[in-house]
Amino acid sequence: MTQRTITMLVVSILLGMLIVSQVKTFELINSTLARENTDNIFQQLKILKGKNDALRQEVSKLESNLSQLFNKESALAIVKSEINELMKLEGQVGVFGEGVVITFDGNIGSELMTDMLNELFNAGAQSVTINGLRHTTTTAGFDLLPNRQIFYAGQILTPPITFAGIGDSKKIMEILDSQGGIISRIKDSNKDMAIQVEARSVIQMGSTTQNSAFVD
Amino acid sequence: MQKFKLVNLGVGVLCGLLISFNWGVELPHNSLGNEAEAMETLLSDYISEQVYLQTRIEILRDEIEDAENEIEIQGDEVSLSTLEELRKDIGLGKVSGAGIEVVVDNGRNVGRSGEGMAVNLVQASDLRDVVNALYSGGAEAISINGRRLITSSTINSVGSNILVNGVGISAPYNVEAIGNIDTMLSRIEDRTLLASFYTKVLNANIRLMVEIHDRISINEYNGELKSDLINIIN
């Protein structure tokens, strides 16, 4: 083997290593950034400001509740309203309200399912269903089956995958559909998938033991 | 001979280009430069206010519970034990039990700002994946750096910060979960369920440590509960 051949071999190996390293780096950066909304810090700050407003409202509500607990009659009403609120949030009763429905005509995987759910609550959804199954403390967690199907709330989720969220539909739509928002990021990583986002005047959700439906 | 020299030259130039390209690449990170620095100040103000408001909420909820217990309300439609049970289910009560602690930390030699590289930072999505894996393993209560999660909790990146329930936390991230240790461990060790996460762990971009504990205590949720747009179907 001549010196020239050895040089060529070393250079070729180096070249191969550089190409692989570069591809790996870009893949990692893309996969990392595809899941974070780095484009719109203003939108995120707006959401954060909204959260502070919500916390202030919660303080006012609790202060008002506390002031009414020193009279037995009003205390009864407060406790009843607290029970109703917690039952709504815990999925123990059927509920309805305006909101948003997002439909993915395919499987987006457990990671993007987790991101989608996070963004729905981040945008102000107060109650969420996935393929009609109410999201509560007892149903949380997307599991992955060996054939890459998503297992959620004791059921296999088959496409289309539908997220429904009750909340201020205008605000939720604005945040989900913004530039660099979750919908555009999911579209970027699933170019052939049809994704539909629509506001609904009424979304109906069953309790954790009932099925849910969407009614306009 | 001439052809060989040309091939050598071509390969050399290509090598040079790739090396320069690799060195020249400014890896994207969460900071958006000067604008982001101004935003960081604003963010810091929001976060300080949140800490105060959440502490106030915690105190008020305790006072309400005490006042309700003193009145001894009992009726057909309302019962304090039902309320207590619901509060516990939602995450409004402190809980303890056996569980696991998952510590996720940034990779070595990395800064959160300036030239810090996104690939070596723990991202909000990494924590969301860990939390999802724990829930799918049957976790009954989860906290991150002491912040209790509930069903509607969010984990987000804002600027160079990670916010849990809207409050900024910093690395290392201690995710504590109470529940069935074996099933939670099996999900945390599942490299298919946590594919992106383990790619980063195996590349040493981020660090992972898992510990089993006989007893973990998790505080109550101290954020807002919003249900004003949800109506009960009669």
GROMACS .gro file of C-alpha atoms in nm:
model
  450
    1MET     CA    1   0.000   0.000   0.000
    2THR     CA    2   0.156   0.330  -0.109
    3GLN     CA    3   0.172   0.639   0.107
    4ARG     CA    4  -0.071   0.805  -0.133
    5THR     CA    5  -0.329   0.531  -0.085
    6ILE     CA    6  -0.297   0.556   0.294
    7THR     CA    7  -0.345   0.933   0.276
    8MET     CA    8  -0.655   0.886   0.062
    9LEU     CA    9  -0.791   0.629   0.309
   10VAL     CA   10  -0.737   0.859   0.608
   11VAL     CA   11  -0.893   1.155   0.428
   12SER     CA   12  -1.193   0.944   0.322
   13ILE     CA   13  -1.249   0.818   0.676
   14LEU     CA   14  -1.224   1.174   0.807
   15LEU     CA   15  -1.470   1.291   0.543
   16GLY     CA   16  -1.714   1.014   0.631
   17MET     CA   17  -1.690   1.094   1.001
   18LEU     CA   18  -1.752   1.463   0.937
   19ILE     CA   19  -2.057   1.394   0.723
   20VAL     CA   20  -2.207   1.156   0.981
   21SER     CA   21  -2.130   1.397   1.264
   22GLN     CA   22  -2.293   1.683   1.075
   23VAL     CA   23  -2.607   1.485   0.991
   24LYS     CA   24  -2.637   1.368   1.354
   25THR     CA   25  -2.596   1.722   1.489
   26PHE     CA   26  -2.862   1.863   1.258
   27GLU     CA   27  -3.102   1.578   1.331
   28LEU     CA   28  -3.064   1.635   1.704
   29ILE     CA   29  -3.108   2.013   1.678
   30ASN     CA   30  -3.411   1.975   1.453
   31SER     CA   31  -3.577   1.718   1.676
   32THR     CA   32  -3.508   1.930   1.984
   33LEU     CA   33  -3.628   2.258   1.842
   34ALA     CA   34  -3.925   2.111   1.655
   35ARG     CA   35  -4.092   2.048   1.988
   36GLU     CA   36  -4.027   2.389   2.146
   37ASN     CA   37  -4.198   2.714   2.059
   38THR     CA   38  -3.878   2.918   2.030
   39ASP     CA   39  -4.013   3.148   1.761
   40ASN     CA   40  -4.264   3.341   1.960
   41ILE     CA   41  -4.143   3.458   2.297
   42PHE     CA   42  -4.400   3.741   2.290
   43GLN     CA   43  -4.684   3.491   2.261
   44GLN     CA   44  -4.538   3.294   2.552
   45LEU     CA   45  -4.509   3.609   2.764
   46LYS     CA   46  -4.869   3.693   2.682
   47ILE     CA   47  -4.971   3.347   2.806
   48LEU     CA   48  -4.769   3.401   3.122
   49LYS     CA   49  -4.936   3.736   3.184
   50GLY     CA   50  -5.273   3.560   3.141
   51LYS     CA   51  -5.165   3.304   3.402
   52ASN     CA   52  -5.086   3.583   3.649
   53ASP     CA   53  -5.431   3.732   3.586
   54ALA     CA   54  -5.583   3.389   3.651
   55LEU     CA   55  -5.389   3.359   3.978
   56ARG     CA   56  -5.514   3.702   4.089
   57GLN     CA   57  -5.871   3.595   4.007
   58GLU     CA   58  -5.820   3.276   4.209
   59VAL     CA   59  -5.699   3.481   4.508
   60SER     CA   60  -6.010   3.705   4.482
   61LYS     CA   61  -6.239   3.403   4.454
   62LEU     CA   62  -6.082   3.234   4.757
   63GLU     CA   63  -6.095   3.554   4.962
   64SER     CA   64  -6.463   3.592   4.878
   65ASN     CA   65  -6.531   3.226   4.965
   66LEU     CA   66  -6.351   3.261   5.296
   67SER     CA   67  -6.551   3.570   5.390
   68GLN     CA   68  -6.876   3.376   5.337
   69LEU     CA   69  -6.777   3.075   5.545
   70PHE     CA   70  -6.866   3.234   5.876
   71ASN     CA   71  -7.239   3.202   5.807
   72LYS     CA   72  -7.377   2.847   5.789
   73GLU     CA   73  -7.619   2.917   5.503
   74SER     CA   74  -7.369   3.085   5.273
   75ALA     CA   75  -7.105   2.829   5.374
   76LEU     CA   76  -7.334   2.555   5.244
   77ALA     CA   77  -7.355   2.728   4.907
   78ILE     CA   78  -6.977   2.773   4.892
   79VAL     CA   79  -6.909   2.407   4.968
   80LYS     CA   80  -7.167   2.301   4.709
   81SER     CA   81  -7.009   2.524   4.446
   82GLU     CA   82  -6.661   2.392   4.535
   83ILE     CA   83  -6.781   2.032   4.497
   84ASN     CA   84  -6.934   2.116   4.157
   85GLU     CA   85  -6.614   2.281   4.038
   86LEU     CA   86  -6.396   1.989   4.141
   87MET     CA   87  -6.639   1.735   3.993
   88LYS     CA   88  -6.623   1.921   3.659
   89LEU     CA   89  -6.244   1.925   3.664
   90GLU     CA   90  -6.211   1.565   3.779
   91GLY     CA   91  -6.443   1.441   3.503
   92GLN     CA   92  -6.705   1.303   3.739
   93VAL     CA   93  -6.989   1.478   3.557
   94GLY     CA   94  -7.078   1.537   3.192
   95VAL     CA   95  -6.997   1.892   3.083
   96PHE     CA   96  -7.036   2.127   2.785
   97GLY     CA   97  -6.906   2.461   2.665
   98GLU     CA   98  -6.751   2.645   2.372
   99GLY     CA   99  -6.411   2.531   2.256
  100VAL     CA  100  -6.183   2.394   1.990
  101VAL     CA  101  -6.156   2.058   1.814
  102ILE     CA  102  -5.830   1.948   1.650
  103THR     CA  103  -5.827   1.641   1.429
  104PHE     CA  104  -5.515   1.460   1.304
  105ASP     CA  105  -5.574   1.220   1.021
  106GLY     CA  106  -5.300   0.986   1.142
  107ASN     CA  107  -5.088   0.885   1.439
  108ILE     CA  108  -4.865   1.170   1.561
  109GLY     CA  109  -4.680   0.964   1.824
  110SER     CA  110  -4.677   0.986   2.203
  111GLU     CA  111  -4.430   1.277   2.218
  112LEU     CA  112  -4.636   1.510   2.000
  113MET     CA  113  -4.954   1.393   2.175
  114THR     CA  114  -4.795   1.508   2.503
  115ASP     CA  115  -4.695   1.841   2.344
  116MET     CA  116  -5.043   1.894   2.199
  117LEU     CA  117  -5.210   1.833   2.533
  118ASN     CA  118  -4.966   2.069   2.706
  119GLU     CA  119  -5.036   2.343   2.451
  120LEU     CA  120  -5.412   2.306   2.481
  121PHE     CA  121  -5.397   2.368   2.856
  122ASN     CA  122  -5.136   2.639   2.800
  123ALA     CA  123  -5.377   2.814   2.564
  124GLY     CA  124  -5.649   2.809   2.830
  125ALA     CA  125  -5.847   2.489   2.778
  126GLN     CA  126  -6.028   2.400   3.100
  127SER     CA  127  -6.128   2.045   3.010
  128VAL     CA  128  -5.991   1.815   2.739
  129THR     CA  129  -6.089   1.490   2.571
  130ILE     CA  130  -5.878   1.276   2.340
  131ASN     CA  131  -6.083   1.064   2.101
  132GLY     CA  132  -6.376   1.127   2.333
  133LEU     CA  133  -6.192   1.012   2.647
  134ARG     CA  134  -6.186   1.267   2.925
  135HIS     CA  135  -5.837   1.371   3.041
  136THR     CA  136  -5.825   1.349   3.421
  137THR     CA  137  -5.581   1.247   3.694
  138THR     CA  138  -5.684   0.885   3.649
  139THR     CA  139  -5.645   0.878   3.270
  140ALA     CA  140  -5.323   1.080   3.226
  141GLY     CA  141  -5.031   0.930   3.032
  142PHE     CA  142  -4.984   0.819   2.671
  143ASP     CA  143  -4.823   0.478   2.651
  144LEU     CA  144  -4.666   0.326   2.343
  145LEU     CA  145  -4.750  -0.029   2.238
  146PRO     CA  146  -4.492  -0.247   2.057
  147ASN     CA  147  -4.659  -0.177   1.719
  148ARG     CA  148  -4.632   0.200   1.793
  149GLN     CA  149  -5.002   0.238   1.868
  150ILE     CA  150  -5.091   0.482   2.145
  151PHE     CA  151  -5.253   0.341   2.455
  152TYR     CA  152  -5.447   0.596   2.658
  153ALA     CA  153  -5.703   0.570   2.938
  154GLY     CA  154  -5.725   0.194   2.894
  155GLN     CA  155  -5.788   0.211   2.519
  156ILE     CA  156  -5.588   0.196   2.198
  157LEU     CA  157  -5.622   0.526   2.013
  158THR     CA  158  -5.684   0.476   1.644
  159PRO     CA  159  -5.666   0.761   1.389
  160PRO     CA  160  -5.817   1.005   1.335
  161ILE     CA  161  -5.686   1.141   1.665
  162THR     CA  162  -5.917   1.412   1.795
  163PHE     CA  163  -5.839   1.655   2.074
  164ALA     CA  164  -6.127   1.864   2.206
  165GLY     CA  165  -6.082   2.144   2.456
  166ILE     CA  166  -6.346   2.353   2.632
  167GLY     CA  167  -6.237   2.713   2.684
  168ASP     CA  168  -6.222   3.051   2.513
  169SER     CA  169  -6.220   2.924   2.154
  170LYS     CA  170  -6.087   3.248   2.002
  171LYS     CA  171  -5.794   3.262   2.241
  172ILE     CA  172  -5.715   2.891   2.206
  173MET     CA  173  -5.728   2.909   1.823
  174GLU     CA  174  -5.502   3.214   1.823
  175ILE     CA  175  -5.237   3.040   2.033
  176LEU     CA  176  -5.248   2.696   1.872
  177ASP     CA  177  -5.250   2.831   1.516
  178SER     CA  178  -4.988   3.104   1.567
  179GLN     CA  179  -4.663   3.116   1.373
  180GLY     CA  180  -4.427   2.863   1.532
  181GLY     CA  181  -4.719   2.731   1.737
  182ILE     CA  182  -4.794   2.365   1.801
  183ILE     CA  183  -5.005   2.311   1.488
  184SER     CA  184  -4.739   2.445   1.253
  185ARG     CA  185  -4.473   2.241   1.432
  186ILE     CA  186  -4.677   1.922   1.400
  187LYS     CA  187  -4.744   2.005   1.032
  188ASP     CA  188  -4.369   2.048   0.976
  189SER     CA  189  -4.290   1.703   1.111
  190ASN     CA  190  -4.593   1.532   0.950
  191LYS     CA  191  -4.611   1.694   0.608
  192ASP     CA  192  -4.855   1.446   0.454
  193MET     CA  193  -5.099   1.446   0.744
  194ALA     CA  194  -5.429   1.632   0.721
  195ILE     CA  195  -5.484   1.848   1.029
  196GLN     CA  196  -5.810   2.026   1.098
  197VAL     CA  197  -5.852   2.294   1.365
  198GLU     CA  198  -6.199   2.434   1.425
  199ALA     CA  199  -6.379   2.641   1.683
  200ARG     CA  200  -6.710   2.496   1.808
  201SER     CA  201  -6.987   2.683   1.982
  202VAL     CA  202  -7.071   2.376   2.188
  203ILE     CA  203  -6.854   2.083   2.280
  204GLN     CA  204  -7.007   1.814   2.493
  205MET     CA  205  -6.794   1.587   2.710
  206GLY     CA  206  -6.913   1.283   2.898
  207SER     CA  207  -6.792   1.193   3.244
  208THR     CA  208  -6.503   0.949   3.276
  209THR     CA  209  -6.754   0.668   3.243
  210GLN     CA  210  -6.941   0.810   2.942
  211ASN     CA  211  -6.857   0.876   2.579
  212SER     CA  212  -6.816   1.233   2.455
  213ALA     CA  213  -6.958   1.405   2.151
  214PHE     CA  214  -6.929   1.739   1.974
  215VAL     CA  215  -7.244   1.938   1.913
  216ASP     CA  216  -7.264   2.261   1.716
  217MET     CA  217  -0.151   1.110  -1.203
  218GLN     CA  218  -0.318   1.439  -1.295
  219LYS     CA  219  -0.662   1.281  -1.232
  220PHE     CA  220  -0.550   1.153  -0.892
  221LYS     CA  221  -0.430   1.499  -0.791
  222LEU     CA  222  -0.763   1.646  -0.890
  223VAL     CA  223  -0.952   1.387  -0.683
  224ASN     CA  224  -0.725   1.463  -0.388
  225LEU     CA  225  -0.783   1.834  -0.434
  226GLY     CA  226  -1.161   1.782  -0.452
  227VAL     CA  227  -1.167   1.568  -0.140
  228GLY     CA  228  -0.946   1.820   0.042
  229VAL     CA  229  -1.170   2.113  -0.054
  230LEU     CA  230  -1.480   1.919   0.052
  231CYS     CA  231  -1.316   1.838   0.386
  232GLY     CA  232  -1.224   2.203   0.434
  233LEU     CA  233  -1.578   2.312   0.352
  234LEU     CA  234  -1.731   2.067   0.597
  235ILE     CA  235  -1.491   2.163   0.877
  236SER     CA  236  -1.554   2.535   0.818
  237PHE     CA  237  -1.926   2.476   0.798
  238ASN     CA  238  -1.927   2.284   1.125
  239TRP     CA  239  -1.722   2.554   1.299
  240GLY     CA  240  -1.923   2.834   1.149
  241VAL     CA  241  -2.258   2.695   1.251
  242GLU     CA  242  -2.410   2.891   1.537
  243LEU     CA  243  -2.631   2.639   1.706
  244PRO     CA  244  -2.972   2.781   1.779
  245HIS     CA  245  -3.049   2.832   2.144
  246ASN     CA  246  -3.346   2.961   2.338
  247SER     CA  247  -3.218   3.315   2.370
  248LEU     CA  248  -3.319   3.563   2.104
  249GLY     CA  249  -3.032   3.803   2.175
  250ASN     CA  250  -3.081   4.150   2.317
  251GLU     CA  251  -3.457   4.143   2.279
  252ALA     CA  252  -3.466   3.828   2.485
  253GLU     CA  253  -3.263   3.994   2.762
  254ALA     CA  254  -3.530   4.263   2.796
  255MET     CA  255  -3.794   3.991   2.795
  256GLU     CA  256  -3.603   3.808   3.070
  257THR     CA  257  -3.651   4.111   3.299
  258LEU     CA  258  -4.023   4.116   3.226
  259LEU     CA  259  -4.040   3.742   3.278
  260SER     CA  260  -3.862   3.773   3.611
  261ASP     CA  261  -4.124   4.027   3.727
  262TYR     CA  262  -4.409   3.794   3.626
  263ILE     CA  263  -4.247   3.503   3.805
  264SER     CA  264  -4.192   3.702   4.127
  265GLU     CA  265  -4.559   3.800   4.126
  266GLN     CA  266  -4.660   3.439   4.068
  267VAL     CA  267  -4.460   3.316   4.366
  268TYR     CA  268  -4.640   3.569   4.588
  269LEU     CA  269  -4.985   3.483   4.446
  270GLN     CA  270  -4.930   3.109   4.478
  271THR     CA  271  -4.822   3.144   4.841
  272ARG     CA  272  -5.137   3.351   4.905
  273ILE     CA  273  -5.353   3.082   4.737
  274GLU     CA  274  -5.195   2.813   4.956
  275ILE     CA  275  -5.270   3.011   5.274
  276LEU     CA  276  -5.628   3.090   5.167
  277ARG     CA  277  -5.705   2.725   5.081
  278ASP     CA  278  -5.580   2.617   5.425
  279GLU     CA  279  -5.792   2.885   5.594
  280ILE     CA  280  -6.101   2.781   5.394
  281GLU     CA  281  -6.053   2.417   5.489
  282ASP     CA  282  -6.020   2.508   5.857
  283ALA     CA  283  -6.330   2.731   5.845
  284GLU     CA  284  -6.535   2.459   5.672
  285ASN     CA  285  -6.434   2.202   5.933
  286GLU     CA  286  -6.538   2.433   6.214
  287ILE     CA  287  -6.886   2.489   6.069
  288GLU     CA  288  -6.951   2.113   6.034
  289ILE     CA  289  -7.167   2.140   5.726
  290GLN     CA  290  -7.369   1.832   5.651
  291GLY     CA  291  -7.663   1.793   5.417
  292ASP     CA  292  -7.811   1.578   5.146
  293GLU     CA  293  -7.636   1.759   4.866
  294VAL     CA  294  -7.309   1.856   5.026
  295SER     CA  295  -7.066   1.666   5.235
  296LEU     CA  296  -6.727   1.770   5.357
  297SER     CA  297  -6.592   1.420   5.313
  298THR     CA  298  -6.689   1.431   4.942
  299LEU     CA  299  -6.516   1.766   4.912
  300GLU     CA  300  -6.209   1.634   5.090
  301GLU     CA  301  -6.194   1.331   4.861
  302LEU     CA  302  -6.226   1.548   4.549
  303ARG     CA  303  -5.955   1.786   4.671
  304LYS     CA  304  -5.724   1.490   4.725
  305ASP     CA  305  -5.799   1.348   4.379
  306ILE     CA  306  -5.736   1.682   4.205
  307GLY     CA  307  -5.406   1.741   4.388
  308LEU     CA  308  -5.506   1.995   4.650
  309GLY     CA  309  -5.372   1.790   4.938
  310LYS     CA  310  -5.020   1.699   5.048
  311VAL     CA  311  -4.946   1.330   4.986
  312SER     CA  312  -4.668   1.088   5.069
  313GLY     CA  313  -4.576   0.733   4.982
  314ALA     CA  314  -4.320   0.513   4.809
  315GLY     CA  315  -4.200   0.632   4.473
  316ILE     CA  316  -3.915   0.725   4.246
  317GLU     CA  317  -3.708   1.035   4.191
  318VAL     CA  318  -3.589   1.111   3.838
  319VAL     CA  319  -3.316   1.374   3.821
  320VAL     CA  320  -3.258   1.530   3.480
  321ASP     CA  321  -2.971   1.775   3.439
  322ASN     CA  322  -2.805   1.975   3.161
  323GLY     CA  323  -2.505   1.829   2.985
  324ARG     CA  324  -2.159   1.928   3.109
  325ASN     CA  325  -1.992   2.254   2.995
  326VAL     CA  326  -2.306   2.434   2.903
  327GLY     CA  327  -2.448   2.773   2.991
  328ARG     CA  328  -2.815   2.866   2.972
  329SER     CA  329  -2.746   3.193   2.795
  330GLY     CA  330  -2.493   3.332   2.549
  331GLU     CA  331  -2.319   3.054   2.363
  332GLY     CA  332  -2.502   2.778   2.548
  333MET     CA  333  -2.608   2.510   2.307
  334ALA     CA  334  -2.971   2.401   2.290
  335VAL     CA  335  -2.873   2.040   2.242
  336ASN     CA  336  -2.698   2.027   2.580
  337LEU     CA  337  -2.984   2.187   2.772
  338VAL     CA  338  -3.276   2.008   2.925
  339GLN     CA  339  -3.579   2.127   2.731
  340ALA     CA  340  -3.937   2.153   2.854
  341SER     CA  341  -4.021   1.868   2.613
  342ASP     CA  342  -3.773   1.639   2.796
  343LEU     CA  343  -3.955   1.700   3.123
  344ARG     CA  344  -4.296   1.655   2.957
  345ASP     CA  345  -4.179   1.318   2.822
  346VAL     CA  346  -4.055   1.206   3.164
  347VAL     CA  347  -4.383   1.314   3.328
  348ASN     CA  348  -4.587   1.138   3.058
  349ALA     CA  349  -4.384   0.819   3.109
  350LEU     CA  350  -4.445   0.835   3.485
  351TYR     CA  351  -4.820   0.891   3.440
  352SER     CA  352  -4.840   0.603   3.194
  353GLY     CA  353  -4.662   0.393   3.458
  354GLY     CA  354  -4.942   0.473   3.702
  355ALA     CA  355  -4.798   0.768   3.897
  356GLU     CA  356  -5.057   0.901   4.141
  357ALA     CA  357  -4.884   1.227   4.226
  358ILE     CA  358  -4.592   1.405   4.056
  359SER     CA  359  -4.389   1.715   4.136
  360ILE     CA  360  -4.101   1.889   3.960
  361ASN     CA  361  -3.862   2.078   4.187
  362GLY     CA  362  -4.137   2.077   4.451
  363ARG     CA  363  -4.410   2.204   4.215
  364ARG     CA  364  -4.711   1.969   4.224
  365LEU     CA  365  -4.855   1.879   3.886
  366ILE     CA  366  -5.226   1.839   3.822
  367THR     CA  367  -5.409   1.728   3.507
  368SER     CA  368  -5.403   2.076   3.354
  369SER     CA  369  -5.043   2.158   3.452
  370THR     CA  370  -4.815   2.287   3.180
  371ILE     CA  371  -4.440   2.259   3.130
  372ASN     CA  372  -4.306   2.522   2.890
  373SER     CA  373  -3.997   2.702   2.775
  374VAL     CA  374  -4.018   3.079   2.782
  375GLY     CA  375  -3.696   3.242   2.671
  376SER     CA  376  -3.420   3.054   2.848
  377ASN     CA  377  -3.646   2.946   3.135
  378ILE     CA  378  -3.847   2.633   3.198
  379LEU     CA  379  -4.179   2.706   3.362
  380VAL     CA  380  -4.385   2.450   3.553
  381ASN     CA  381  -4.738   2.569   3.633
  382GLY     CA  382  -4.612   2.906   3.508
  383VAL     CA  383  -4.330   2.926   3.762
  384GLY     CA  384  -3.964   2.927   3.660
  385ILE     CA  385  -3.745   2.641   3.779
  386SER     CA  386  -3.382   2.565   3.708
  387ALA     CA  387  -3.159   2.262   3.661
  388PRO     CA  388  -3.116   2.005   3.800
  389TYR     CA  389  -3.480   1.905   3.759
  390ASN     CA  390  -3.603   1.669   4.031
  391VAL     CA  391  -3.913   1.487   3.917
  392GLU     CA  392  -4.066   1.299   4.209
  393ALA     CA  393  -4.350   1.053   4.162
  394ILE     CA  394  -4.557   0.846   4.405
  395GLY     CA  395  -4.707   0.525   4.271
  396ASN     CA  396  -4.620   0.171   4.170
  397ILE     CA  397  -4.240   0.171   4.160
  398ASP     CA  398  -4.202  -0.124   3.920
  399THR     CA  399  -4.439   0.007   3.653
  400MET     CA  400  -4.307   0.363   3.677
  401LEU     CA  401  -3.948   0.236   3.647
  402SER     CA  402  -4.037   0.022   3.347
  403ARG     CA  403  -4.175   0.329   3.165
  404ILE     CA  404  -3.880   0.550   3.259
  405GLU     CA  405  -3.643   0.284   3.124
  406ASP     CA  406  -3.847   0.242   2.804
  407ARG     CA  407  -3.626   0.372   2.523
  408THR     CA  408  -3.907   0.349   2.269
  409LEU     CA  409  -4.153   0.556   2.469
  410LEU     CA  410  -3.875   0.805   2.555
  411ALA     CA  411  -3.695   0.789   2.219
  412SER     CA  412  -3.588   1.157   2.187
  413PHE     CA  413  -3.505   1.179   2.555
  414TYR     CA  414  -3.276   0.874   2.548
  415THR     CA  415  -3.106   0.996   2.228
  416LYS     CA  416  -2.996   1.300   2.428
  417VAL     CA  417  -2.905   1.096   2.736
  418LEU     CA  418  -2.698   0.846   2.536
  419ASN     CA  419  -2.520   1.130   2.352
  420ALA     CA  420  -2.442   1.282   2.695
  421ASN     CA  421  -2.632   1.596   2.595
  422ILE     CA  422  -2.831   1.567   2.917
  423ARG     CA  423  -2.779   1.363   3.232
  424LEU     CA  424  -3.023   1.124   3.397
  425MET     CA  425  -3.032   0.966   3.741
  426VAL     CA  426  -3.312   0.753   3.885
  427GLU     CA  427  -3.354   0.668   4.254
  428ILE     CA  428  -3.610   0.463   4.443
  429HIS     CA  429  -3.741   0.602   4.772
  430ASP     CA  430  -3.944   0.433   5.046
  431ARG     CA  431  -4.112   0.762   5.120
  432ILE     CA  432  -4.161   1.074   4.913
  433SER     CA  433  -4.369   1.375   5.017
  434ILE     CA  434  -4.537   1.586   4.752
  435ASN     CA  435  -4.693   1.921   4.834
  436GLU     CA  436  -5.039   2.034   4.731
  437TYR     CA  437  -5.099   2.222   4.405
  438ASN     CA  438  -5.097   2.594   4.470
  439GLY     CA  439  -5.203   2.736   4.135
  440GLU     CA  440  -5.535   2.846   3.992
  441LEU     CA  441  -5.828   2.616   3.909
  442LYS     CA  442  -6.031   2.746   3.615
  443SER     CA  443  -6.370   2.600   3.533
  444ASP     CA  444  -6.585   2.906   3.461
  445LEU     CA  445  -6.635   2.808   3.095
  446ILE     CA  446  -6.735   2.451   3.177
  447ASN     CA  447  -7.106   2.386   3.238
  448ILE     CA  448  -7.249   2.074   3.398
  449ILE     CA  449  -7.495   1.875   3.185
  450ASN     CA  450  -7.809   1.828   3.391
   0.00000   0.00000   0.00000
